[in-house]
Short mmCIF file of C-alpha atoms and ligand atoms in Angstrom, two decimals:
data_model
loop_
_atom_site.label_atom_id
_atom_site.label_comp_id
_atom_site.label_asym_id
_atom_site.label_seq_id
_atom_site.Cartn_x
_atom_site.Cartn_y
_atom_site.Cartn_z
CA MET A 1 0.00 0.00 0.00
CA ASP A 2 1.22 3.49 -0.79
CA PRO A 3 2.07 5.24 2.50
CA ARG A 4 0.74 8.51 1.10
CA SER A 5 -2.91 8.20 2.12
CA PRO A 6 -5.13 10.43 -0.01
CA LEU A 7 -7.64 10.62 2.87
CA THR A 8 -6.36 13.85 4.36
CA HIS A 9 -9.25 16.18 3.62
CA SER A 10 -11.47 15.15 6.53
CA SER A 11 -11.08 13.50 9.90
CA ALA A 12 -14.17 11.37 9.21
CA VAL A 13 -13.60 7.67 8.60
CA TYR A 14 -14.19 6.97 4.92
CA ALA A 15 -16.43 3.91 4.60
CA ASP A 16 -17.90 4.59 1.18
CA TYR A 17 -15.42 2.88 -1.14
CA ASN A 18 -18.33 1.38 -3.12
CA GLY A 19 -19.52 4.91 -3.83
CA THR A 20 -16.11 5.83 -5.13
CA THR A 21 -12.50 5.13 -4.22
CA PRO A 22 -9.82 7.76 -3.62
CA VAL A 23 -7.32 8.06 -6.45
CA ASP A 24 -4.20 6.17 -5.38
CA PRO A 25 -1.24 8.63 -5.33
CA ARG A 26 0.70 6.21 -7.56
CA VAL A 27 -2.16 6.42 -10.07
CA ALA A 28 -2.06 10.21 -9.93
CA ASP A 29 1.73 10.06 -10.52
CA ALA A 30 1.19 7.85 -13.58
CA MET A 31 -1.33 10.32 -15.01
CA MET A 32 0.67 13.49 -14.55
CA PRO A 33 2.94 13.33 -17.66
CA PHE A 34 -0.17 13.13 -19.85
CA LEU A 35 -1.58 16.30 -18.30
CA THR A 36 1.70 18.14 -18.88
CA THR A 37 4.50 17.14 -21.26
CA HIS A 38 2.80 14.35 -23.19
CA PHE A 39 -0.35 16.21 -24.13
CA GLY A 40 -0.46 14.95 -27.72
CA ASN A 41 -3.32 13.19 -29.44
CA PRO A 42 -2.63 9.43 -29.48
CA SER A 43 -3.92 9.29 -33.06
CA SER A 44 -1.31 11.80 -34.29
CA ALA A 45 1.34 10.34 -36.54
CA HIS A 46 3.98 12.86 -35.37
CA ASP A 47 6.25 12.71 -32.38
CA PHE A 48 3.77 14.21 -29.92
CA GLY A 49 1.37 11.33 -30.45
CA ALA A 50 3.88 8.59 -29.66
CA ALA A 51 4.00 8.66 -25.85
CA PRO A 52 0.21 9.08 -25.44
CA ALA A 53 -0.40 6.20 -27.90
CA ALA A 54 2.08 4.02 -25.99
CA ALA A 55 0.38 4.89 -22.68
CA VAL A 56 -3.04 3.90 -24.02
CA ARG A 57 -1.55 0.67 -25.37
CA THR A 58 0.06 -0.19 -22.03
CA ALA A 59 -3.13 0.61 -20.11
CA ARG A 60 -5.16 -1.59 -22.44
CA GLU A 61 -2.78 -4.46 -21.71
CA GLN A 62 -2.95 -3.80 -17.96
CA VAL A 63 -6.76 -3.78 -17.84
CA ALA A 64 -6.89 -6.84 -20.12
CA ALA A 65 -4.50 -8.68 -17.79
CA LEU A 66 -6.54 -7.87 -14.67
CA VAL A 67 -9.72 -9.44 -16.14
CA GLY A 68 -7.99 -12.32 -17.94
CA ALA A 69 -8.78 -11.14 -21.49
CA SER A 70 -6.84 -13.09 -24.10
CA ALA A 71 -6.04 -10.00 -26.21
CA SER A 72 -5.75 -6.35 -25.29
CA ASP A 73 -7.96 -5.31 -28.22
CA GLU A 74 -10.85 -6.93 -26.35
CA ILE A 75 -10.78 -3.85 -24.07
CA VAL A 76 -12.77 -0.79 -25.23
CA PHE A 77 -12.23 2.34 -23.13
CA THR A 78 -15.30 4.42 -22.35
CA GLY A 79 -16.06 7.56 -20.35
CA SER A 80 -17.91 5.84 -17.48
CA GLY A 81 -19.35 2.59 -16.24
CA THR A 82 -22.76 3.85 -17.28
CA GLU A 83 -21.49 4.24 -20.84
CA ALA A 84 -19.89 0.78 -20.83
CA ASP A 85 -23.19 -0.77 -19.68
CA HIS A 86 -25.13 1.07 -22.40
CA LEU A 87 -22.56 0.08 -25.02
CA ALA A 88 -22.82 -3.58 -23.99
CA ILE A 89 -26.60 -3.75 -23.96
CA ARG A 90 -27.66 -1.38 -26.68
CA GLY A 91 -24.59 -2.10 -28.79
CA VAL A 92 -25.29 -5.85 -28.90
CA LEU A 93 -28.98 -5.32 -29.63
CA ARG A 94 -28.12 -2.88 -32.42
CA ALA A 95 -25.53 -5.21 -33.88
CA VAL A 96 -27.99 -8.08 -34.12
CA GLY A 97 -30.71 -5.72 -35.41
CA ALA A 98 -33.43 -4.83 -32.90
CA ALA A 99 -36.92 -4.97 -34.34
CA SER A 100 -38.57 -1.64 -35.02
CA GLY A 101 -41.45 -0.31 -32.92
CA ALA A 102 -41.78 -0.25 -29.13
CA GLY A 103 -41.06 -3.46 -27.23
CA SER A 104 -42.43 -4.50 -23.86
CA VAL A 105 -41.28 -5.21 -20.31
CA SER A 106 -42.19 -8.19 -18.19
CA ASP A 107 -40.99 -9.50 -14.87
CA GLY A 108 -40.18 -12.92 -13.59
CA GLY A 109 -40.00 -14.40 -17.04
CA THR A 110 -43.64 -15.48 -16.92
CA ALA A 111 -45.17 -12.96 -19.30
CA SER A 112 -44.76 -13.91 -22.91
CA GLY A 113 -44.31 -10.32 -24.14
CA ALA A 114 -45.10 -8.97 -27.55
CA ASP A 115 -42.42 -11.02 -29.29
CA SER A 116 -40.74 -8.23 -31.21
CA GLY A 117 -38.01 -10.62 -32.31
CA THR A 118 -35.33 -9.30 -29.94
CA HIS A 119 -35.34 -10.19 -26.27
CA LEU A 120 -33.11 -8.95 -23.43
CA ILE A 121 -32.95 -10.29 -19.88
CA VAL A 122 -31.70 -8.29 -16.89
CA GLN A 123 -32.39 -8.65 -13.17
CA ALA A 124 -34.07 -6.51 -10.55
CA THR A 125 -31.09 -5.30 -8.47
CA GLU A 126 -28.99 -4.02 -11.37
CA HIS A 127 -27.39 -0.59 -11.14
CA PRO A 128 -29.61 2.13 -12.67
CA ALA A 129 -27.17 2.27 -15.61
CA VAL A 130 -28.23 -1.22 -16.73
CA LEU A 131 -31.90 -0.65 -15.95
CA ALA A 132 -31.87 2.57 -17.98
CA ALA A 133 -30.10 0.82 -20.87
CA ALA A 134 -32.83 -1.84 -20.75
CA GLU A 135 -35.48 0.89 -20.87
CA ALA A 136 -33.76 2.41 -23.87
CA ALA A 137 -33.71 -1.03 -25.48
CA VAL A 138 -37.50 -1.23 -25.05
CA ALA A 139 -37.85 2.14 -26.77
CA ASP A 140 -35.69 0.72 -29.57
CA GLY A 141 -38.09 -2.20 -29.99
CA ALA A 142 -36.73 -4.98 -27.78
CA ASP A 143 -38.72 -7.00 -25.25
CA VAL A 144 -37.15 -7.02 -21.80
CA THR A 145 -37.59 -9.47 -18.94
CA ILE A 146 -36.51 -8.34 -15.46
CA LEU A 147 -35.72 -11.41 -13.37
CA PRO A 148 -36.55 -11.46 -9.65
CA VAL A 149 -33.95 -12.16 -6.93
CA GLY A 150 -34.24 -14.27 -3.81
CA PRO A 151 -34.13 -12.83 -0.26
CA ASP A 152 -30.31 -12.92 -0.46
CA GLY A 153 -30.33 -10.83 -3.64
CA LEU A 154 -29.16 -13.70 -5.86
CA VAL A 155 -30.67 -14.82 -9.17
CA ASP A 156 -31.52 -18.50 -9.43
CA PRO A 157 -29.97 -19.89 -12.67
CA ALA A 158 -33.07 -22.10 -13.09
CA VAL A 159 -35.22 -18.96 -13.16
CA LEU A 160 -33.00 -17.54 -15.89
CA ALA A 161 -33.22 -20.79 -17.87
CA GLU A 162 -37.05 -20.57 -17.73
CA ALA A 163 -37.04 -16.97 -18.96
CA LEU A 164 -34.86 -17.60 -22.02
CA ARG A 165 -36.63 -17.55 -25.38
CA PRO A 166 -35.37 -18.51 -28.84
CA GLU A 167 -35.13 -14.78 -29.61
CA THR A 168 -33.16 -13.88 -26.43
CA VAL A 169 -30.09 -12.03 -27.67
CA LEU A 170 -28.43 -10.95 -24.43
CA VAL A 171 -28.54 -11.60 -20.70
CA SER A 172 -27.05 -8.89 -18.45
CA ILE A 173 -26.57 -9.74 -14.78
CA MET A 174 -24.16 -7.85 -12.52
CA HIS A 175 -21.23 -9.62 -10.89
CA ALA A 176 -21.39 -7.93 -7.45
CA ASN A 177 -24.10 -5.65 -6.15
CA ASN A 178 -23.06 -2.13 -5.21
CA GLU A 179 -25.26 -1.98 -2.10
CA THR A 180 -25.08 -5.45 -0.55
CA GLY A 181 -21.94 -6.82 -2.19
CA ALA A 182 -23.94 -9.94 -3.22
CA ILE A 183 -21.93 -11.92 -5.77
CA GLN A 184 -24.13 -13.57 -8.37
CA PRO A 185 -23.47 -17.14 -9.53
CA ILE A 186 -22.14 -15.75 -12.79
CA ARG A 187 -20.68 -18.94 -14.22
CA GLN A 188 -23.97 -20.84 -13.91
CA LEU A 189 -25.94 -17.86 -15.22
CA ALA A 190 -23.60 -17.45 -18.20
CA ASP A 191 -23.80 -21.18 -18.93
CA ALA A 192 -27.60 -21.00 -18.89
CA ALA A 193 -27.57 -17.99 -21.23
CA HIS A 194 -25.20 -19.72 -23.63
CA ALA A 195 -27.24 -22.93 -23.55
CA GLY A 196 -30.17 -20.80 -24.70
CA GLY A 197 -28.09 -19.26 -27.51
CA ALA A 198 -27.75 -15.81 -25.87
CA LEU A 199 -24.69 -13.69 -25.15
CA PHE A 200 -23.83 -12.83 -21.54
CA HIS A 201 -22.82 -9.41 -20.16
CA THR A 202 -21.88 -8.75 -16.55
CA ASP A 203 -21.43 -5.37 -14.89
CA ALA A 204 -18.33 -6.02 -12.79
CA ALA A 205 -17.92 -2.39 -11.67
CA GLN A 206 -17.87 -3.41 -8.02
CA SER A 207 -15.93 -6.65 -8.21
CA VAL A 208 -12.92 -5.93 -10.45
CA GLY A 209 -9.93 -5.19 -8.24
CA LYS A 210 -11.73 -6.38 -5.09
CA VAL A 211 -11.89 -10.07 -5.95
CA SER A 212 -10.31 -12.09 -8.71
CA VAL A 213 -12.25 -11.60 -11.97
CA ASP A 214 -11.50 -13.74 -15.02
CA VAL A 215 -13.69 -13.45 -18.09
CA ASP A 216 -13.09 -17.08 -19.07
CA GLU A 217 -13.83 -18.47 -15.62
CA LEU A 218 -16.98 -16.35 -15.46
CA GLY A 219 -17.99 -17.20 -19.03
CA ALA A 220 -18.63 -13.52 -19.84
CA ASP A 221 -18.85 -12.27 -23.42
CA LEU A 222 -18.93 -8.67 -22.26
CA LEU A 223 -17.85 -7.23 -18.89
CA THR A 224 -17.92 -3.70 -17.50
CA VAL A 225 -14.90 -2.37 -15.54
CA VAL A 226 -15.01 1.03 -13.79
CA GLY A 227 -11.95 3.11 -12.89
CA HIS A 228 -13.34 5.06 -9.95
CA LYS A 229 -14.22 1.88 -8.05
CA MET A 230 -10.59 0.72 -8.19
CA TYR A 231 -8.48 3.76 -7.26
CA ALA A 232 -8.40 5.37 -10.74
CA PRO A 233 -10.15 8.69 -11.39
CA LYS A 234 -13.79 9.16 -12.29
CA GLY A 235 -14.69 9.39 -15.97
CA VAL A 236 -12.76 6.37 -17.23
CA ALA A 237 -14.04 2.82 -17.61
CA ALA A 238 -13.91 -0.08 -20.05
CA LEU A 239 -15.99 -2.73 -21.68
CA TYR A 240 -14.40 -6.12 -22.26
CA VAL A 241 -15.73 -7.50 -25.54
CA ARG A 242 -14.87 -11.11 -26.35
CA SER A 243 -13.35 -11.42 -29.84
CA GLY A 244 -16.13 -12.05 -32.33
CA ALA A 245 -19.00 -10.82 -30.12
CA PRO A 246 -21.34 -8.65 -32.21
CA LEU A 247 -21.28 -5.02 -31.08
CA ALA A 248 -22.27 -1.74 -32.77
CA PRO A 249 -20.94 1.59 -31.48
CA LEU A 250 -23.30 4.01 -29.76
CA LEU A 251 -20.89 6.88 -30.47
CA PRO A 252 -19.41 6.39 -33.91
CA GLY A 253 -16.82 9.02 -34.73
CA GLY A 254 -13.15 9.14 -35.54
CA GLY A 255 -12.63 5.39 -35.47
CA GLN A 256 -11.02 5.24 -32.01
CA GLU A 257 -11.30 2.09 -29.90
CA GLY A 258 -11.51 -0.17 -32.93
CA GLY A 259 -14.44 1.88 -34.22
CA LEU A 260 -16.53 0.93 -31.19
CA ARG A 261 -16.30 4.27 -29.36
CA GLY A 262 -15.47 7.50 -31.12
CA GLY A 263 -13.81 10.36 -29.27
CA THR A 264 -10.19 11.29 -28.59
CA GLU A 265 -9.02 9.11 -25.74
CA ASN A 266 -8.81 10.47 -22.19
CA VAL A 267 -5.12 9.61 -22.16
CA ALA A 268 -4.32 10.71 -18.59
CA GLY A 269 -7.39 8.92 -17.20
CA ILE A 270 -6.64 5.79 -19.21
CA ALA A 271 -2.99 5.78 -18.11
CA GLY A 272 -4.18 6.05 -14.50
CA PHE A 273 -6.72 3.30 -15.04
CA GLY A 274 -3.99 1.01 -16.35
CA GLU A 275 -1.75 1.70 -13.38
CA ALA A 276 -4.73 1.16 -11.04
CA ALA A 277 -5.35 -2.21 -12.69
CA ARG A 278 -1.72 -3.18 -12.20
CA LEU A 279 -1.83 -2.18 -8.54
CA CYS A 280 -5.07 -4.08 -7.92
CA GLY A 281 -3.50 -7.18 -9.43
CA GLU A 282 -0.53 -6.80 -7.08
CA GLU A 283 -2.76 -6.29 -4.04
CA LEU A 284 -4.93 -9.30 -4.85
CA GLU A 285 -1.75 -11.40 -5.07
CA ALA A 286 -0.64 -10.00 -1.72
CA GLY A 287 -3.87 -11.10 0.02
CA SER A 288 -6.16 -8.05 -0.10
CA VAL A 289 -9.28 -10.26 -0.08
CA GLU A 290 -8.36 -11.79 3.28
CA ARG A 291 -7.34 -8.42 4.73
CA MET A 292 -10.63 -6.83 3.67
CA ARG A 293 -12.70 -9.76 4.91
CA ALA A 294 -11.05 -9.57 8.33
CA LEU A 295 -11.80 -5.85 8.62
CA ARG A 296 -15.39 -6.27 7.47
CA ASP A 297 -16.08 -9.18 9.81
CA ARG A 298 -14.48 -7.30 12.70
CA LEU A 299 -16.78 -4.34 11.99
CA ALA A 300 -19.85 -6.61 11.93
CA ALA A 301 -18.79 -8.31 15.15
CA ARG A 302 -18.17 -5.00 16.96
CA LEU A 303 -21.57 -3.63 15.85
CA GLU A 304 -23.25 -6.79 17.12
CA GLU A 305 -21.42 -6.46 20.47
CA LEU A 306 -22.32 -2.80 20.86
CA LEU A 307 -25.93 -3.16 19.65
CA PRO A 308 -26.86 -6.66 20.84
CA GLY A 309 -29.72 -8.28 18.94
CA ARG A 310 -30.36 -5.17 16.80
CA VAL A 311 -28.07 -5.68 13.78
CA ARG A 312 -29.39 -7.53 10.69
CA LEU A 313 -27.23 -8.39 7.70
CA ASN A 314 -28.72 -7.55 4.30
CA GLY A 315 -27.52 -9.82 1.50
CA PRO A 316 -25.79 -13.18 1.53
CA ARG A 317 -23.31 -13.97 4.31
CA GLU A 318 -20.89 -15.98 2.17
CA GLN A 319 -21.32 -14.98 -1.48
CA ARG A 320 -20.42 -11.35 -0.88
CA LEU A 321 -17.66 -8.84 -1.62
CA PRO A 322 -15.04 -9.04 1.13
CA GLN A 323 -15.19 -5.32 1.93
CA THR A 324 -18.94 -4.64 1.89
CA LEU A 325 -21.18 -4.72 4.95
CA ASN A 326 -24.85 -3.79 4.55
CA VAL A 327 -26.69 -3.92 7.85
CA SER A 328 -29.97 -2.64 9.22
CA ILE A 329 -30.11 -1.58 12.84
CA ASP A 330 -33.51 -2.19 14.43
CA ASP A 331 -35.55 0.86 15.40
CA THR A 332 -33.35 3.30 13.50
CA ARG A 333 -33.34 5.02 10.14
CA GLY A 334 -30.04 4.85 8.29
CA MET A 335 -30.23 8.52 7.38
CA ASP A 336 -30.63 9.51 11.04
CA VAL A 337 -27.78 7.27 12.19
CA LEU A 338 -25.41 8.76 9.62
CA ALA A 339 -26.55 12.28 10.46
CA GLY A 340 -25.77 11.54 14.12
CA ALA A 341 -22.41 9.92 13.39
CA SER A 342 -20.57 12.87 11.93
CA SER A 343 -17.22 11.07 12.03
CA VAL A 344 -18.52 8.44 9.60
CA ALA A 345 -18.60 8.92 5.83
CA ALA A 346 -20.85 6.12 4.61
CA SER A 347 -24.08 5.68 2.73
CA THR A 348 -27.55 4.32 3.30
CA GLY A 349 -27.69 2.64 -0.10
CA SER A 350 -26.35 3.40 -3.53
CA ALA A 351 -24.89 6.88 -3.85
CA CYS A 352 -27.47 7.56 -6.55
CA HIS A 353 -30.18 7.33 -3.92
CA ALA A 354 -28.36 9.23 -1.20
CA GLY A 355 -30.67 11.69 0.44
CA ALA A 356 -33.77 10.02 -0.93
CA ASP A 357 -36.27 9.30 1.80
CA ALA A 358 -37.34 5.95 0.35
CA PRO A 359 -36.20 2.38 0.81
CA SER A 360 -33.45 1.21 -1.50
CA PRO A 361 -34.88 -0.46 -4.63
CA VAL A 362 -32.23 -3.17 -4.22
CA LEU A 363 -33.44 -4.09 -0.72
CA SER A 364 -37.07 -3.79 -1.85
CA ALA A 365 -36.40 -6.25 -4.71
CA MET A 366 -35.00 -8.67 -2.10
CA GLY A 367 -38.27 -8.44 -0.18
CA VAL A 368 -36.75 -6.54 2.77
CA GLU A 369 -39.62 -4.86 4.62
CA VAL A 370 -39.77 -1.07 4.65
CA PRO A 371 -38.77 -0.37 8.29
CA ARG A 372 -35.74 -2.64 8.01
CA ALA A 373 -34.81 -1.25 4.58
CA MET A 374 -35.01 2.28 5.98
CA GLY A 375 -32.56 1.25 8.70
CA ALA A 376 -29.91 0.09 6.22
CA LEU A 377 -26.31 1.29 6.24
CA ARG A 378 -23.78 0.45 3.54
CA LEU A 379 -20.31 0.37 5.06
CA SER A 380 -17.65 -0.29 2.46
CA GLN A 381 -13.95 -0.43 3.20
CA GLY A 382 -10.86 -0.27 1.05
CA ARG A 383 -7.15 0.25 0.62
CA TRP A 384 -6.61 2.72 3.46
CA THR A 385 -9.05 1.28 6.02
CA THR A 386 -7.29 0.40 9.30
CA PRO A 387 -8.37 -1.60 12.36
CA ASP A 388 -8.60 1.75 14.21
CA ASP A 389 -11.01 3.02 11.57
CA VAL A 390 -13.16 -0.06 12.10
CA GLU A 391 -13.33 0.59 15.84
CA ARG A 392 -14.19 4.25 15.30
CA LEU A 393 -16.90 3.30 12.81
CA ALA A 394 -18.46 0.79 15.19
CA GLN A 395 -18.35 3.17 18.18
CA SER A 396 -19.75 6.15 16.28
CA ILE A 397 -22.54 4.17 14.66
CA ALA A 398 -23.50 2.47 17.92
CA GLU A 399 -23.58 5.82 19.73
CA ALA A 400 -25.75 7.37 17.03
CA ALA A 401 -28.06 4.33 17.02
CA THR A 402 -28.56 4.49 20.77
CA GLY A 403 -28.98 8.26 20.78
CA ARG A 404 -25.79 8.83 22.81
CA ASP A 405 -22.97 11.12 21.87
C1 PLP B 501 -22.52 -1.71 -10.26
C2 PLP B 501 -22.28 -0.39 -10.91
N1 PLP B 501 -22.43 -0.27 -12.23
C3 PLP B 501 -22.23 0.89 -12.87
C4 PLP B 501 -21.85 2.02 -12.19
C5 PLP B 501 -21.71 3.31 -12.94
O1 PLP B 501 -20.40 3.73 -13.10
P1 PLP B 501 -20.11 5.27 -13.46
O2 PLP B 501 -20.35 6.04 -12.21
O3 PLP B 501 -18.68 5.29 -13.90
O4 PLP B 501 -21.04 5.65 -14.56
C6 PLP B 501 -21.65 1.94 -10.81
C7 PLP B 501 -21.25 3.15 -10.03
O5 PLP B 501 -21.84 3.47 -9.02
C8 PLP B 501 -21.88 0.71 -10.15
O6 PLP B 501 -21.74 0.57 -8.82
#
């Protein structure tokens, strides 16, 4: 770990790494030349283009290596995870030729839909980026099925198998959930999709860099990677596209990214993303999963000790990101607890819903009742979390939940 912690701005304990991660100082160092000396356009044939083009090439190799891609040209850089999700979903549907006219939405795979000829399957606890891409696909003429999840937030592969139709083109199911950390049984889901003749996309924004992610082991044809969840800056992400998978660009332009995403590359951001991928690979090798799991389980144990009988885990106990703890504290509202615990920087759900006085749609889809969902806290740890931080988090939250300060 870099000794230069970027967490100097506030004395609060940062427990919102799923919302976004700090930029690792080594990542910032790797970006700097491309904000200063090496400002050239990587597409330029002259000398100023050479170093930027080499940096983009290296970063592509580094991101490819982290996710186990067999060739670096399977990585398409985008401007955000949201864009990568839209490119995967709408790009595949466009490439295979979505039917014209409005499609329809059904849930649970039971409704037969209008049979427009193009069918997409997603699931209920996806990030809004995927759900919005699915909505856009409906407007473009596709039929969409939104699969339900069980009480643990996981999709049953048998339910997916039931929902597949001969015209299903793509199944998109996230690897790890941003709120609960629930890790879907991606291999079985991808196998089911492939058995039905469909392609498989997974939004791995929250899992890449936190656990080992290998596109072949997962069986993914397309996979979203997001820089600002893995210590790179915001505004840089990637879509892994297996060689031969059909994909049409959403932003055609100057032919960048193999013609799949026009726009002059964000060279500094991409260089940082590559370095971040390299560092995550190193940390995973050095045992970051075990370190994170120990901190998370210590936090859960301390909360249970300080608030006996009042702490309920949301999401699966085992199949979960090692650094994500989503708990509801009985007889509290998450918003009030966080307001009372000023030394804690955490979230009640996804950052997109922060401040909203409504239960998280993810917890609602899992069947969590409203009072418990309103009591939820998402505590996510990362590279600079220490055992002292964990103790401070537990103490502050327990004090706020018992009305003491
Ligand atoms: C699971 C998941 N997918 C997609 C995104 C969107 O990424 P971005 O903020 O880069 O658009 C996020 C970010 O919160 C996420 O957690």
